[in-house]
Coordinates of C-alpha atoms in Angstrom, one line a residue:
Chain A
M1250 CA 0.0 -0.1 0.0
K1251 CA 2.5 2.8 1.3
P1252 CA 4.9 1.5 -1.1
T1253 CA 2.7 1.4 -4.2
R1254 CA 0.9 4.3 -2.7
G1255 CA 5.4 5.8 -3.0
H1256 CA 5.7 4.6 -6.3
R1257 CA 2.1 5.9 -7.6
L1258 CA 3.4 9.3 -6.6
R1259 CA 6.3 9.0 -8.6
L1260 CA 4.7 8.3 -11.2
E1261 CA 2.7 11.3 -11.2
Q1262 CA 4.9 13.3 -10.3
P1263 CA 6.8 13.6 -13.8
G1264 CA 3.4 13.0 -15.5
R1265 CA 2.8 16.4 -14.2
E1266 CA 5.9 17.9 -14.7
R1267 CA 4.6 17.0 -18.3
K1268 CA 1.3 17.8 -18.3
M1269 CA 2.9 21.1 -16.9
L1270 CA 5.3 21.6 -19.5
S1271 CA 2.5 20.8 -22.3
E1272 CA 0.3 23.4 -20.9
S1273 CA 3.4 26.4 -21.2
S1274 CA 4.7 25.3 -24.0
S1275 CA 0.6 25.4 -25.5
F1276 CA -0.1 28.9 -23.5
L1277 CA 3.6 30.1 -25.8
K1278 CA 2.3 28.9 -29.0
G1279 CA -0.8 30.6 -28.4
V1280 CA 0.8 33.9 -27.8
M1281 CA 3.0 33.5 -30.9
L1282 CA 0.1 32.6 -32.5
G1283 CA -1.8 35.4 -30.9
S1284 CA 0.9 38.0 -31.9
I1285 CA 1.6 37.0 -35.5
F1286 CA -2.3 37.2 -36.2
C1287 CA -2.3 40.4 -34.5
A1288 CA 0.5 41.6 -36.4
L1289 CA -0.8 40.3 -39.5
F1290 CA -4.5 42.2 -39.2
T1291 CA -2.3 45.8 -38.5
M1292 CA -0.6 45.5 -42.0
L1293 CA -3.4 44.7 -43.9
G1294 CA -5.2 46.7 -42.0
H1295 CA -2.1 49.9 -43.2
I1296 CA -2.2 48.6 -46.3
R1297 CA -6.0 48.8 -47.0
I1298 CA -5.7 52.5 -46.0
G1299 CA -2.8 53.4 -48.0
H1300 CA -4.7 51.9 -50.7
G1301 CA -6.3 55.2 -51.8
N1302 CA -2.9 56.1 -53.6
R1303 CA -4.2 57.9 -56.4
A1304 CA -2.2 58.8 -59.6
D1305 CA -3.1 62.5 -59.9
H1306 CA -0.3 65.0 -58.5
H1307 CA -0.8 67.7 -57.2
E1308 CA 1.7 70.7 -57.3
H1309 CA 1.5 72.6 -54.0
H1310 CA 1.6 71.4 -50.3
H1311 CA 2.2 74.5 -49.3
L1312 CA -0.1 77.2 -49.6
Q1313 CA 1.0 80.9 -49.2
A1314 CA -1.0 83.7 -48.0
P1315 CA -1.5 87.0 -50.6
N1316 CA 0.9 89.2 -50.8
K1317 CA 0.5 92.4 -49.7
E1318 CA 1.5 94.4 -52.8
D1319 CA -1.2 92.4 -54.5
I1320 CA -3.6 93.5 -52.7
S1321 CA -3.6 97.6 -53.1
K1322 CA -3.1 96.5 -57.2
I1323 CA -7.0 95.9 -56.5
S1324 CA -9.0 98.4 -56.6
E1325 CA -11.1 100.0 -54.0
A1326 CA -14.3 98.7 -55.1
E1327 CA -12.8 95.2 -55.7
R1328 CA -11.3 95.1 -52.3
M1329 CA -14.7 95.9 -50.6
E1330 CA -16.3 93.1 -52.9
L1331 CA -13.9 90.9 -52.2
S1332 CA -13.8 91.2 -48.4
K1333 CA -18.1 90.5 -48.7
S1334 CA -17.3 87.4 -50.4
F1335 CA -15.9 85.4 -48.1
R1336 CA -18.6 83.2 -46.0
V1337 CA -17.4 81.6 -43.3
Y1338 CA -19.3 78.5 -41.8
C1339 CA -17.6 77.3 -38.5
I1340 CA -18.3 73.8 -37.4
V1341 CA -17.0 72.8 -33.4
L1342 CA -17.2 69.4 -32.2
V1343 CA -17.9 69.3 -28.7
K1344 CA -19.0 66.4 -25.8
P1345 CA -20.2 67.9 -22.0
K1346 CA -17.3 67.5 -20.8
D1347 CA -16.2 70.1 -22.8
V1348 CA -18.5 72.2 -21.2
S1349 CA -16.3 75.2 -20.1
L1350 CA -14.5 75.0 -22.7
W1351 CA -17.4 75.3 -25.5
A1352 CA -19.0 78.6 -22.9
A1353 CA -15.4 80.9 -24.2
V1354 CA -15.6 79.3 -27.6
K1355 CA -18.8 80.1 -27.2
E1356 CA -18.5 83.6 -26.1
T1357 CA -15.3 84.7 -28.3
W1358 CA -14.4 83.8 -31.8
T1359 CA -16.8 82.0 -32.7
K1360 CA -18.9 85.1 -32.7
H1361 CA -16.8 86.3 -35.9
C1362 CA -17.9 83.6 -38.4
D1363 CA -20.2 84.6 -40.7
K1364 CA -22.5 81.5 -38.5
A1365 CA -21.5 78.8 -36.2
E1366 CA -22.8 75.3 -34.5
F1367 CA -21.9 73.7 -32.1
F1368 CA -22.0 69.5 -32.9
S1369 CA -22.2 67.7 -29.2
S1370 CA -22.0 63.8 -28.8
E1371 CA -25.0 64.0 -26.8
N1372 CA -27.9 67.0 -25.8
V1373 CA -26.8 69.0 -23.4
K1374 CA -28.8 71.6 -21.2
V1375 CA -27.3 75.0 -20.8
F1376 CA -26.2 75.5 -24.3
E1377 CA -28.0 74.9 -28.2
S1378 CA -26.2 72.6 -30.2
I1379 CA -26.7 70.0 -32.8
N1380 CA -27.3 66.5 -31.4
V1381 CA -24.9 64.2 -33.6
D1382 CA -26.2 61.2 -31.3
T1383 CA -22.3 59.8 -31.4
N1384 CA -19.4 59.9 -29.2
D1385 CA -17.1 58.4 -32.4
M1386 CA -15.4 61.3 -33.2
W1387 CA -15.4 60.8 -36.7
L1388 CA -19.3 60.1 -36.3
M1389 CA -19.5 63.3 -35.5
M1390 CA -17.1 65.1 -37.7
R1391 CA -18.7 63.3 -40.5
K1392 CA -22.7 64.0 -39.7
A1393 CA -21.7 67.6 -38.4
Y1394 CA -20.0 67.7 -42.7
K1395 CA -23.2 66.1 -43.6
Y1396 CA -25.6 68.4 -42.0
A1397 CA -23.2 71.3 -43.1
F1398 CA -23.5 70.6 -46.6
D1399 CA -26.9 69.6 -46.6
K1400 CA -28.2 72.7 -45.5
Y1401 CA -26.3 75.4 -45.8
R1402 CA -24.6 74.8 -49.1
D1403 CA -25.6 77.9 -51.1
Q1404 CA -24.8 80.3 -48.4
Y1405 CA -21.5 79.5 -47.4
N1406 CA -18.2 78.8 -49.3
W1407 CA -16.1 78.0 -46.4
F1408 CA -16.1 75.6 -43.7
F1409 CA -14.3 75.2 -41.0
L1410 CA -13.8 72.6 -38.2
A1411 CA -12.4 72.9 -34.7
R1412 CA -12.5 71.7 -31.3
P1413 CA -13.6 73.6 -28.5
T1414 CA -9.3 74.1 -27.1
T1415 CA -8.8 75.6 -30.5
F1416 CA -9.4 79.8 -30.8
A1417 CA -9.2 81.4 -34.3
V1418 CA -8.9 84.6 -36.0
I1419 CA -11.6 84.3 -38.6
E1420 CA -10.1 87.5 -39.7
N1421 CA -6.9 86.5 -40.8
L1422 CA -8.7 82.9 -42.4
K1423 CA -10.8 85.5 -44.5
Y1424 CA -7.1 87.0 -45.4
F1425 CA -5.4 83.8 -45.9
L1426 CA -8.1 82.6 -48.1
L1427 CA -8.2 86.0 -50.2
K1428 CA -7.3 84.6 -53.5
K1429 CA -8.4 81.2 -53.5
D1430 CA -11.5 80.4 -55.2
P1431 CA -13.4 78.2 -53.4
S1432 CA -14.5 76.5 -56.5
Q1433 CA -11.5 74.8 -55.9
P1434 CA -11.4 71.6 -54.1
F1435 CA -9.1 73.2 -51.3
Y1436 CA -8.1 71.1 -47.9
L1437 CA -6.1 73.5 -45.8
G1438 CA -4.7 73.7 -42.2
H1439 CA -1.1 72.6 -40.3
T1440 CA -1.0 69.5 -42.0
V1441 CA 1.1 66.2 -40.5
K1442 CA 2.6 63.4 -42.5
S1443 CA 1.8 60.1 -41.0
G1444 CA 3.2 57.4 -43.5
D1445 CA 2.3 57.9 -47.1
L1446 CA -0.7 60.2 -45.5
E1447 CA -0.2 63.6 -45.8
Y1448 CA -3.1 65.2 -43.4
V1449 CA -4.8 68.6 -41.3
S1450 CA -4.1 67.7 -38.1
V1451 CA -7.9 69.4 -36.5
D1452 CA -6.3 70.2 -33.3
G1453 CA -4.7 73.2 -35.4
G1454 CA -8.2 73.4 -37.5
I1455 CA -9.6 72.1 -40.9
V1456 CA -10.7 74.3 -43.8
L1457 CA -13.2 72.8 -46.5
S1458 CA -14.3 74.7 -49.7
I1459 CA -17.1 74.4 -51.0
E1460 CA -15.9 72.2 -53.9
S1461 CA -14.4 70.0 -51.1
M1462 CA -17.7 69.5 -49.2
K1463 CA -19.5 69.0 -51.9
R1464 CA -16.9 66.1 -53.5
L1465 CA -16.5 64.5 -49.5
N1466 CA -20.5 64.6 -49.0
S1467 CA -20.7 62.4 -52.3
L1468 CA -18.6 59.9 -51.0
L1469 CA -19.4 59.6 -47.5
N1470 CA -22.1 57.3 -48.6
V1471 CA -19.8 55.0 -50.3
P1472 CA -18.5 52.2 -47.5
E1473 CA -15.3 51.1 -49.2
K1474 CA -14.1 54.5 -49.7
C1475 CA -15.0 56.6 -46.6
P1476 CA -15.8 53.8 -43.9
E1477 CA -17.4 54.6 -40.5
Q1478 CA -15.2 52.8 -39.2
G1479 CA -11.5 52.9 -41.2
G1480 CA -9.1 51.0 -38.6
M1481 CA -9.9 47.2 -39.0
I1482 CA -8.9 46.8 -35.7
W1483 CA -7.8 50.1 -33.2
K1484 CA -9.0 53.6 -33.9
I1485 CA -7.8 55.9 -36.4
S1486 CA -8.0 59.6 -36.2
E1487 CA -11.2 61.6 -37.3
D1488 CA -8.4 63.9 -38.6
K1489 CA -6.7 61.1 -40.9
Q1490 CA -9.8 59.7 -41.8
L1491 CA -11.1 62.4 -43.2
A1492 CA -7.5 62.7 -45.7
V1493 CA -7.7 59.0 -46.6
C1494 CA -11.6 60.2 -47.5
L1495 CA -10.6 63.0 -49.5
K1496 CA -8.0 61.3 -51.6
Y1497 CA -10.5 59.2 -52.3
A1498 CA -11.5 62.3 -54.0
G1499 CA -8.4 63.7 -55.3
I1500 CA -8.0 66.4 -52.8
F1501 CA -5.0 66.2 -51.1
A1502 CA -3.9 68.2 -47.4
E1503 CA -1.7 71.6 -48.1
N1504 CA 0.0 73.7 -45.1
A1505 CA -0.9 76.8 -44.8
E1506 CA 2.2 79.9 -44.6
D1507 CA 2.8 83.2 -44.2
A1508 CA 4.9 84.7 -46.2
D1509 CA 8.1 83.9 -44.4
G1510 CA 7.1 79.9 -44.2
K1511 CA 5.5 80.1 -40.9
D1512 CA 2.7 78.3 -39.8
V1513 CA -0.7 79.9 -39.9
F1514 CA -2.6 77.2 -38.4
N1515 CA -0.9 76.1 -34.6
T1516 CA -1.8 72.8 -32.8
K1517 CA 0.2 74.5 -29.7
S1518 CA -0.9 77.8 -27.3
V1519 CA 1.4 81.0 -27.9
G1520 CA 2.8 79.9 -24.5
L1521 CA 4.3 76.9 -25.6
F1522 CA 6.1 78.5 -28.4
I1523 CA 7.2 81.1 -26.5
K1524 CA 8.5 78.6 -24.1
E1525 CA 10.3 76.2 -26.6
A1526 CA 11.7 79.5 -28.6
M1527 CA 12.8 81.1 -24.9
T1528 CA 15.2 77.6 -25.2
N1529 CA 15.4 76.7 -28.4
H1530 CA 16.6 80.2 -30.1
P1531 CA 16.9 82.6 -27.2
N1532 CA 17.8 86.0 -29.6
Q1533 CA 14.5 85.7 -31.7
V1534 CA 11.6 84.8 -29.4
V1535 CA 9.0 86.8 -31.2
E1536 CA 10.3 86.5 -34.5
G1537 CA 11.0 83.5 -34.4
C1538 CA 7.8 82.5 -32.3
C1539 CA 4.6 82.3 -34.4
S1540 CA 3.1 84.5 -37.6
D1541 CA 2.0 87.8 -37.4
M1542 CA -1.3 86.4 -39.1
A1543 CA -1.5 83.2 -37.1
V1544 CA -5.0 82.1 -38.0
T1545 CA -6.0 79.7 -34.9
F1546 CA -3.6 78.3 -32.1
N1547 CA -4.6 74.9 -29.5
G1548 CA -4.2 73.8 -26.2
L1549 CA -6.0 77.0 -24.7
T1550 CA -7.8 76.8 -21.1
P1551 CA -10.9 78.6 -21.5
N1552 CA -9.5 81.9 -19.6
Q1553 CA -6.9 81.7 -21.7
M1554 CA -9.7 82.3 -24.1
H1555 CA -11.0 85.5 -23.2
V1556 CA -7.3 86.9 -22.6
M1557 CA -6.6 85.9 -26.3
M1558 CA -10.5 87.8 -27.5
Y1559 CA -8.7 91.0 -25.3
G1560 CA -5.7 90.7 -26.6
V1561 CA -6.1 90.1 -30.3
Y1562 CA -9.2 92.8 -30.9
R1563 CA -9.3 95.7 -28.1
L1564 CA -5.6 96.2 -26.3
R1565 CA -4.4 98.9 -28.9
A1566 CA -0.9 100.2 -28.4
F1567 CA -1.5 104.2 -28.8
G1568 CA -0.2 105.5 -32.1
H1569 CA 0.4 102.5 -34.0
I1570 CA -1.6 102.7 -37.0
F1571 CA -2.1 99.5 -39.1
N1572 CA -2.4 99.8 -42.8
D1573 CA -4.5 96.5 -43.3
A1574 CA -5.4 96.6 -46.4
L1575 CA -8.5 94.9 -46.3
V1576 CA -11.5 95.2 -43.0
F1577 CA -13.6 92.3 -42.8
L1578 CA -15.6 93.2 -40.5
P1579 CA -17.5 90.7 -37.6
P1580 CA -21.1 90.1 -38.3
N1581 CA -23.5 92.2 -36.1
G1582 CA -23.6 91.0 -32.3
S1583 CA -20.7 89.8 -31.8
E1584 CA -19.8 92.5 -28.9
N1585 CA -16.0 91.7 -29.0
D1586 CA -14.3 94.0 -31.2
Chain B
M755 CA -6.4 12.3 -21.9
A756 CA -9.5 14.3 -22.6
S757 CA -9.2 17.0 -19.5
K758 CA -5.3 17.1 -20.2
S759 CA -6.0 18.3 -23.8
W760 CA -9.2 20.3 -22.4
V761 CA -6.7 22.5 -20.4
N762 CA -3.8 22.6 -23.2
F763 CA -6.4 24.0 -25.4
L764 CA -7.0 26.7 -22.7
A765 CA -3.9 27.5 -22.2
F766 CA -3.1 27.7 -25.8
F767 CA -6.6 30.0 -26.4
C768 CA -5.6 32.6 -22.6
G769 CA -1.9 32.7 -24.8
S770 CA -3.3 33.9 -28.0
A771 CA -5.9 36.0 -26.3
I772 CA -2.8 37.6 -24.3
G773 CA -0.6 37.7 -27.2
F774 CA -2.7 39.5 -29.2
F775 CA -3.8 41.9 -26.8
L776 CA 0.1 42.7 -25.7
C777 CA 0.7 42.9 -29.0
S778 CA -2.0 45.4 -30.1
Q779 CA -0.8 47.5 -27.5
L780 CA 1.9 47.9 -29.1
F781 CA 0.7 48.9 -31.9
S782 CA -1.2 51.3 -30.9
N783 CA 1.6 52.8 -29.1
L784 CA 3.7 52.7 -32.1
L785 CA 1.2 54.6 -34.2
G786 CA 0.5 57.0 -31.9
E787 CA -2.9 57.1 -32.1
R788 CA -4.6 60.0 -30.1
G789 CA -7.2 59.2 -27.5
D790 CA -9.1 61.7 -26.0
T791 CA -6.3 63.6 -24.6
Q792 CA -6.0 67.0 -23.1
P793 CA -3.4 68.8 -24.4
N794 CA -0.8 69.8 -22.6
M795 CA -2.2 73.1 -20.7
L796 CA -0.7 75.4 -18.9
H797 CA -1.5 76.6 -15.7
N798 CA -0.7 79.7 -14.4
D799 CA -2.3 80.6 -11.3
P800 CA -1.9 84.2 -11.0
H801 CA -2.9 84.1 -7.1
A802 CA 0.3 81.8 -6.0
R803 CA 2.9 84.9 -5.2
H804 CA 4.8 84.2 -8.5
S805 CA 6.9 81.1 -8.0
D806 CA 7.7 79.9 -10.6
D807 CA 8.3 76.3 -10.2
N808 CA 9.0 74.7 -13.3
G809 CA 12.5 77.1 -14.3
Y810 CA 11.6 77.6 -17.2
S811 CA 12.0 81.1 -17.0
H812 CA 15.5 80.4 -16.2
L813 CA 17.7 82.3 -18.9
K814 CA 21.3 81.4 -20.3
G815 CA 22.3 84.0 -22.4
Q816 CA 20.7 86.7 -24.1
V817 CA 17.4 87.5 -24.8
N818 CA 16.3 89.2 -27.1
F819 CA 12.5 90.0 -28.2
N820 CA 13.1 92.7 -30.7
A821 CA 10.9 94.7 -29.4
D822 CA 11.6 97.2 -31.6
A823 CA 12.5 95.1 -34.5
S824 CA 8.7 96.3 -36.6
Q825 CA 7.4 93.3 -37.0
H826 CA 4.4 94.2 -38.8
K827 CA 5.8 96.0 -42.7
D828 CA 2.5 98.3 -43.1
E829 CA 3.1 99.5 -39.3
N830 CA 2.9 102.8 -38.9
T831 CA 4.4 103.9 -35.9
D832 CA 4.7 108.2 -36.3
I833 CA 2.7 109.0 -33.8
A834 CA 4.3 107.0 -31.0
E835 CA 7.7 107.6 -32.1
N836 CA 6.5 111.5 -31.2
L837 CA 5.4 110.8 -27.9
Y838 CA 8.9 108.8 -26.9
Q839 CA 10.1 112.5 -27.6
K840 CA 7.9 114.2 -26.3
V841 CA 6.7 112.4 -23.3
K842 CA 10.2 110.8 -21.7
I843 CA 10.1 108.2 -18.8
L844 CA 12.3 106.5 -16.7
C845 CA 11.2 103.6 -15.4
W846 CA 12.7 101.8 -12.8
V847 CA 11.9 98.0 -11.9
M848 CA 11.4 97.0 -8.2
T849 CA 13.8 93.6 -8.3
S850 CA 15.9 91.7 -6.1
P851 CA 19.5 89.6 -6.5
Q852 CA 17.4 86.2 -6.8
N853 CA 14.8 87.4 -9.4
L854 CA 17.3 89.3 -11.7
E855 CA 17.5 86.2 -14.1
K856 CA 14.0 85.0 -13.3
K857 CA 12.0 87.6 -13.7
A858 CA 13.8 90.9 -14.0
K859 CA 15.4 89.7 -17.2
H860 CA 11.9 89.3 -18.8
V861 CA 11.2 92.7 -18.4
K862 CA 14.3 93.8 -19.5
A863 CA 14.0 92.2 -22.8
T864 CA 10.6 93.1 -23.4
W865 CA 8.2 96.0 -22.5
A866 CA 11.7 97.7 -20.5
Q867 CA 13.3 98.6 -24.0
R868 CA 10.4 101.2 -24.7
C869 CA 11.0 103.4 -21.8
N870 CA 13.3 106.6 -22.2
K871 CA 15.6 105.0 -19.3
V872 CA 15.3 102.0 -17.4
L873 CA 16.8 100.8 -14.2
F874 CA 16.7 98.0 -12.4
M875 CA 16.8 98.7 -8.1
S876 CA 17.8 95.7 -6.1
S877 CA 18.6 95.8 -2.2
E878 CA 22.7 94.6 -4.1
E879 CA 24.7 96.1 -6.7
N880 CA 25.4 94.1 -9.9
Q881 CA 27.5 95.6 -12.2
D882 CA 26.4 93.4 -15.1
F883 CA 22.4 93.2 -15.1
P884 CA 23.1 96.2 -14.6
A885 CA 21.2 96.6 -11.6
V886 CA 21.6 99.5 -8.8
G887 CA 22.3 98.3 -5.0
L888 CA 20.0 100.1 -2.7
K889 CA 21.6 99.0 0.1
T890 CA 18.8 97.1 2.1
K891 CA 17.5 94.0 2.5
E892 CA 15.3 91.9 0.6
G893 CA 11.3 91.0 1.6
R894 CA 8.5 92.8 2.1
E895 CA 8.9 94.6 5.0
Q896 CA 11.8 96.7 3.3
L897 CA 9.5 97.5 0.2
Y898 CA 8.9 101.1 1.3
W899 CA 12.9 101.5 2.3
K900 CA 13.2 100.4 -1.2
T901 CA 11.0 102.5 -2.8
I902 CA 11.9 105.8 -0.6
K903 CA 16.3 104.8 -1.3
A904 CA 15.5 104.0 -5.4
F905 CA 13.7 107.5 -5.7
Q906 CA 16.4 109.2 -3.8
Y907 CA 18.5 107.6 -6.4
V908 CA 16.6 108.8 -9.9
H909 CA 16.4 111.8 -8.7
D910 CA 19.7 112.4 -7.7
H911 CA 20.8 111.0 -10.6
Y912 CA 18.6 111.0 -13.7
L913 CA 15.6 113.8 -12.6
E914 CA 16.6 115.9 -15.8
D915 CA 16.5 113.2 -17.8
A916 CA 12.9 112.7 -17.7
D917 CA 9.5 114.3 -17.3
W918 CA 7.3 111.3 -15.4
F919 CA 9.1 108.5 -13.5
M920 CA 7.8 105.0 -12.9
K921 CA 8.0 102.7 -11.1
A922 CA 6.8 98.8 -11.7
D923 CA 7.2 95.4 -10.4
D924 CA 9.7 92.5 -11.6
D925 CA 6.0 91.3 -12.6
T926 CA 4.3 94.0 -13.9
Y927 CA 4.1 94.3 -17.5
V928 CA 3.3 98.6 -18.9
I929 CA 2.5 99.4 -22.1
L930 CA 4.3 102.1 -22.6
D931 CA 2.4 104.1 -25.2
N932 CA -0.5 103.7 -23.6
L933 CA 1.1 105.5 -20.8
R934 CA 2.8 108.5 -22.7
W935 CA -0.5 108.7 -24.4
L936 CA -2.6 109.6 -20.5
L937 CA 0.5 111.7 -19.1
S938 CA 0.4 113.8 -22.8
K939 CA -2.2 115.7 -21.6
Y940 CA -0.5 117.1 -18.2
N941 CA 2.7 119.2 -17.3
P942 CA 5.0 117.5 -15.5
E943 CA 6.0 120.5 -13.5
Q944 CA 2.7 119.8 -11.8
P945 CA 2.8 117.7 -8.8
I946 CA 0.9 114.8 -9.5
Y947 CA 1.0 110.6 -9.8
F948 CA -1.3 108.2 -11.3
G949 CA -1.8 104.7 -11.0
R950 CA -4.9 102.2 -9.6
R951 CA -6.5 104.6 -7.3
F952 CA -7.9 103.1 -4.0
K953 CA -10.1 105.0 -1.8
P954 CA -9.4 103.6 1.8
Y955 CA -6.9 105.1 4.5
V956 CA -5.9 108.3 2.4
K957 CA -8.2 110.9 1.8
Q958 CA -7.6 111.8 -1.6
G959 CA -6.6 107.8 -2.1
Y960 CA -3.9 106.4 -3.2
M961 CA -2.1 104.0 -6.0
S962 CA -1.3 100.5 -5.7
G963 CA 1.7 99.3 -6.0
G964 CA 1.3 96.0 -7.4
A965 CA -0.4 97.8 -10.7
G966 CA 2.5 100.6 -10.6
Y967 CA 2.6 104.5 -10.5
V968 CA 4.3 107.1 -12.0
L969 CA 5.2 110.1 -10.5
S970 CA 5.8 113.3 -12.5
K971 CA 9.1 115.7 -12.2
E972 CA 7.7 118.5 -10.1
A973 CA 5.7 115.2 -7.7
L974 CA 9.5 113.5 -7.3
R975 CA 11.2 116.4 -6.6
R976 CA 8.6 117.2 -3.8
F977 CA 8.8 113.2 -2.4
V978 CA 12.7 113.3 -2.2
N979 CA 12.4 117.0 -0.5
A980 CA 10.1 115.7 2.1
F981 CA 12.4 113.2 3.3
K982 CA 15.1 115.5 4.0
T983 CA 12.9 118.1 5.6
E984 CA 11.2 114.9 7.3
K985 CA 7.5 116.0 6.5
C986 CA 7.3 112.1 5.9
T987 CA 9.3 109.6 7.4
H988 CA 9.1 105.9 6.9
S989 CA 6.1 105.5 9.0
S990 CA 5.0 102.0 7.8
S991 CA 6.4 99.5 5.6
I992 CA 2.9 98.8 3.4
E993 CA 5.2 100.7 0.8
D994 CA 1.7 101.8 -1.4
L995 CA -0.3 102.9 1.4
A996 CA 2.6 104.7 2.6
L997 CA 3.7 106.6 -0.2
G998 CA 0.3 107.2 -0.3
R999 CA -0.6 109.2 2.9
C1000 CA 3.8 111.0 2.1
M1001 CA 1.9 112.1 -1.0
E1002 CA -1.5 113.9 0.9
I1003 CA 1.2 115.9 2.8
I1004 CA 3.0 117.5 0.1
N1005 CA 0.0 117.7 -1.6
V1006 CA 0.9 116.3 -4.9
E1007 CA -2.6 115.3 -6.3
A1008 CA -3.7 112.1 -6.6
G1009 CA -4.5 111.5 -10.2
D1010 CA -7.5 110.5 -12.3
S1011 CA -5.9 107.3 -15.0
R1012 CA -9.0 106.2 -16.7
D1013 CA -9.7 106.2 -20.1
T1014 CA -12.3 108.5 -22.2
T1015 CA -15.4 105.9 -21.1
G1016 CA -13.5 105.7 -17.8
K1017 CA -11.9 102.2 -17.5
E1018 CA -9.1 101.5 -15.4
T1019 CA -5.8 101.7 -17.2
F1020 CA -3.9 99.9 -14.7
H1021 CA -4.4 96.5 -13.2
P1022 CA -3.6 95.5 -9.8
F1023 CA -3.6 91.7 -11.0
V1024 CA -3.4 89.3 -14.6
P1025 CA -5.0 89.9 -17.5
E1026 CA -7.3 87.1 -16.1
H1027 CA -8.8 88.5 -13.3
H1028 CA -9.6 91.1 -14.9
L1029 CA -11.1 90.5 -18.0
I1030 CA -13.7 87.0 -16.2
K1031 CA -16.8 87.9 -14.7
G1032 CA -17.3 86.1 -10.8
Y1033 CA -13.2 85.5 -11.6
L1034 CA -13.0 87.5 -8.4
P1035 CA -15.3 86.7 -5.4
K1036 CA -17.5 89.2 -4.6
T1037 CA -16.4 88.9 -1.1
F1038 CA -13.1 89.7 -2.3
W1039 CA -11.6 93.2 -0.3
Y1040 CA -10.5 95.0 -4.0
W1041 CA -14.6 95.6 -4.6
N1042 CA -14.1 98.2 -2.0
Y1043 CA -11.0 99.4 -2.5
N1044 CA -11.8 100.7 -5.7
Y1045 CA -11.8 104.9 -5.9
Y1046 CA -14.1 104.3 -9.0
P1047 CA -17.1 102.6 -9.6
P1048 CA -16.6 99.8 -12.3
V1049 CA -17.9 100.6 -16.2

């Protein structure tokens, strides 16, 4: 009895070890197989996206602001006409958690859009918004663009989309767009390259001409080109998805710059730029920092939005006169001016 | 046996799930998918008496903000230049040895360049910066001493070099062009001084220290002489209040620095505090101190 038990025990031990060995090897084999599948899916997913490479080439990646001299050559009457012909519709995508930024944005720069509407993931009692009934940023963006196009295609020729952390100077946007024909497919802002894809970062604000809106909207119903869920396994950011979709329509991202080559749409705040400038080029802090005709800055707190509004539109140094070739007046009722 | 292969299968399955998950995390990190991250925001709490903790304001080497270089090529500065010649302002900045690199340096690189003359006043001399040594100690209780000595220094060395004499802290920003606009309507031989006027304690009011204040040439003369003749003494360490009391004694008028719409032009706090409704609580002392009603 004892010896047999002991004998059995001895027999069991190597058996158990063998069992554990085979279990761990199964486990390891499982891990390897899992990783291989995962890698396969990722690569397939990427190939699928990169597939949108059209043969059409576009000349400009960098768009420049108009030249002062060119503007002064235009007659006074034509300039008046020009300044009135720009109608910018602003889309701000918000979520309930953004409520304090939403309030600041609503009170400040969006008043200078010809029309501004807030698209929210769900209804928020405090503010009016268009409820898109989804939490997914790409779906929000799609619905907002579709709504804006369906309703306002005849009334606005430029569409500007921003996050509530962004501050925008719409007059500088209009100046930048001055000599650009909205019946051409423009898609501009602060561009970023990710592999083969060049896209406009949503943080800096996205500008679409009416032609781009038209083409985009016709593709929104084509799931092979403009899927609602672009990435196969994990989410791809909404600004990248937009770029992919627009590529199918032959529209390519262009980086907006001023005459000195400085970015006009910024994904960082002024404070951050200054901090970096003090480290990187302490002799040229202001000159190296930012464009004088910047359109956007991102990463602002609600308080900073109010300070920007004051600094951009109200505070003036007496005795300095700026002879702006054009004046864009904000719509009536935007008391901040 | 059956149970053995079942356990094996389970192990395999768990392994593949874990492998897949780890791999996906790795890839999503590599691809840098942006989640719902709040962008990096600067949190500046101006109430904290300016203790810059991140050390970013420590600069090595010269900082040039190109304050004079005209960024805007279509800018006409004739009026501003004209006023620069007509209304000469000497600025002196209240600072300390430990703040020279941290704060005074930035004042020097920015708005101070627009003064006709600028001096940095510290307890100790610093030839490199350069800063004037007032031969006092440092600290809040020394503020009035430093102020008296600073004005004496300015009077003794630079009285004829300017018409107006502005005192500012090293955490104050002054828009000189607008200051000249205000002062251009007054005669520097008038005994008058301007700042953010507060009403308590002094009949004609006194000027907030934090918002900065500016004395006319005559006011400066009278202030310095008052200490020689002991009309005024170092009566307290509360700089702005004590100075305000002295001004009243020597008949220097507390001027009205508001703009043509009645809005204040000197501000004791950062812009956020003044721009945002409700930022300063209704019970805050400030609301009872202002000499003029808010507009």
